[in-house]
Amino acid sequence: MTDRDAYVQGLRDLADWVEAHPAAPVPPNDHLLVPLHTNAAVHEVAHELGVEEEYDNEDFVEHCARSDERRAHEWADKNGMSLRPAKELPEGGEAS
């Protein structure tokens, strides 16, 4: 069984358990968090499911890149360093 197959089976098992336990609490809304990391992926899945898209206007990948850069600058500042753009390497890729 692949990891994906196991995940799908886990969702089925969870649905069966929730159905068999009517007193079990469930989320107060119909939101389901799915790991789609770009707005294009959200659009594609929403279109296939026939549901309305609901996401912020930022791709997750772009969000992570900005967050990583911010944290790197914070770490450098905390450690008495600074980050600056690297100079482009000359032809052949060797630093002088």
Coordinates of C-alpha atoms in Angstrom, one line a residue:
M1 CA 0.0 0.0 0.0
T2 CA 1.4 3.4 -1.0
D3 CA 1.4 6.4 1.4
R4 CA -1.4 7.9 -0.7
D5 CA -3.5 4.7 -0.5
A6 CA -3.0 4.6 3.3
Y7 CA -4.0 8.3 3.5
V8 CA -7.2 7.7 1.5
Q9 CA -8.0 4.6 3.6
G10 CA -7.5 6.7 6.8
L11 CA -10.0 9.2 5.5
R12 CA -12.5 6.4 4.8
D13 CA -11.9 4.9 8.3
L14 CA -12.4 8.4 9.9
A15 CA -15.6 8.9 8.0
D16 CA -16.9 5.5 9.1
W17 CA -16.0 6.2 12.7
V18 CA -17.7 9.6 12.7
E19 CA -20.8 8.1 11.1
A20 CA -20.9 5.3 13.7
H21 CA -20.5 7.8 16.6
P22 CA -23.2 10.5 16.3
A23 CA -22.2 12.1 19.6
A24 CA -18.6 12.7 18.4
P25 CA -17.8 16.3 17.9
V26 CA -17.3 17.6 14.3
P27 CA -16.0 20.9 13.1
P28 CA -18.6 23.7 13.2
N29 CA -18.3 24.3 9.4
D30 CA -17.8 22.4 6.2
H31 CA -14.2 23.5 5.7
L32 CA -11.6 20.9 4.8
L33 CA -8.0 21.7 4.7
V34 CA -6.2 20.1 1.8
P35 CA -2.5 20.5 1.1
L36 CA -2.7 22.5 -2.1
H37 CA 0.3 24.8 -2.4
T38 CA -0.5 27.0 -5.3
N39 CA -3.6 29.0 -6.3
A40 CA -3.6 27.1 -9.6
A41 CA -3.9 23.8 -7.7
V42 CA -6.7 25.2 -5.6
H43 CA -8.5 26.3 -8.8
E44 CA -8.0 22.9 -10.5
V45 CA -9.4 20.9 -7.6
A46 CA -12.3 23.4 -7.0
H47 CA -13.2 23.2 -10.6
E48 CA -13.2 19.3 -10.6
L49 CA -15.3 19.2 -7.4
G50 CA -17.7 21.9 -8.6
V51 CA -17.1 24.1 -5.5
E52 CA -16.2 27.7 -5.0
E53 CA -12.6 28.6 -4.5
E54 CA -11.7 30.1 -1.2
Y55 CA -8.0 31.0 -0.5
D56 CA -6.0 34.1 0.0
N57 CA -4.4 35.7 -3.0
E58 CA -0.9 34.3 -2.3
D59 CA 0.6 31.1 -3.4
F60 CA 1.9 29.0 -0.5
V61 CA 5.3 28.5 -2.1
E62 CA 5.7 32.3 -2.4
H63 CA 4.6 32.8 1.2
C64 CA 7.1 30.2 2.4
A65 CA 9.9 31.8 0.4
R66 CA 9.2 35.2 1.9
S67 CA 8.9 33.7 5.4
D68 CA 12.2 31.8 5.0
E69 CA 14.0 35.0 3.9
R70 CA 12.6 37.0 6.8
R71 CA 13.7 34.3 9.3
A72 CA 17.2 34.1 7.7
H73 CA 17.6 37.9 8.1
E74 CA 16.3 37.7 11.7
W75 CA 18.8 34.9 12.5
A76 CA 21.6 36.9 10.9
D77 CA 20.8 40.0 12.9
K78 CA 20.6 38.0 16.1
N79 CA 24.0 36.6 15.4
G80 CA 25.7 39.9 14.5
M81 CA 25.7 39.1 10.8
S82 CA 24.0 40.6 7.7
L83 CA 22.7 39.0 4.6
R84 CA 23.3 40.6 1.2
P85 CA 22.9 39.4 -2.4
A86 CA 25.8 37.3 -3.6
K87 CA 27.8 38.7 -6.5
E88 CA 27.4 36.9 -9.7
L89 CA 30.1 34.3 -10.3
P90 CA 32.2 34.7 -13.4
E91 CA 32.0 32.3 -16.3
G92 CA 32.9 28.8 -15.1
G93 CA 31.3 29.4 -11.6
E94 CA 34.5 30.0 -9.6
A95 CA 34.6 32.7 -7.1
S96 CA 37.6 35.0 -7.3

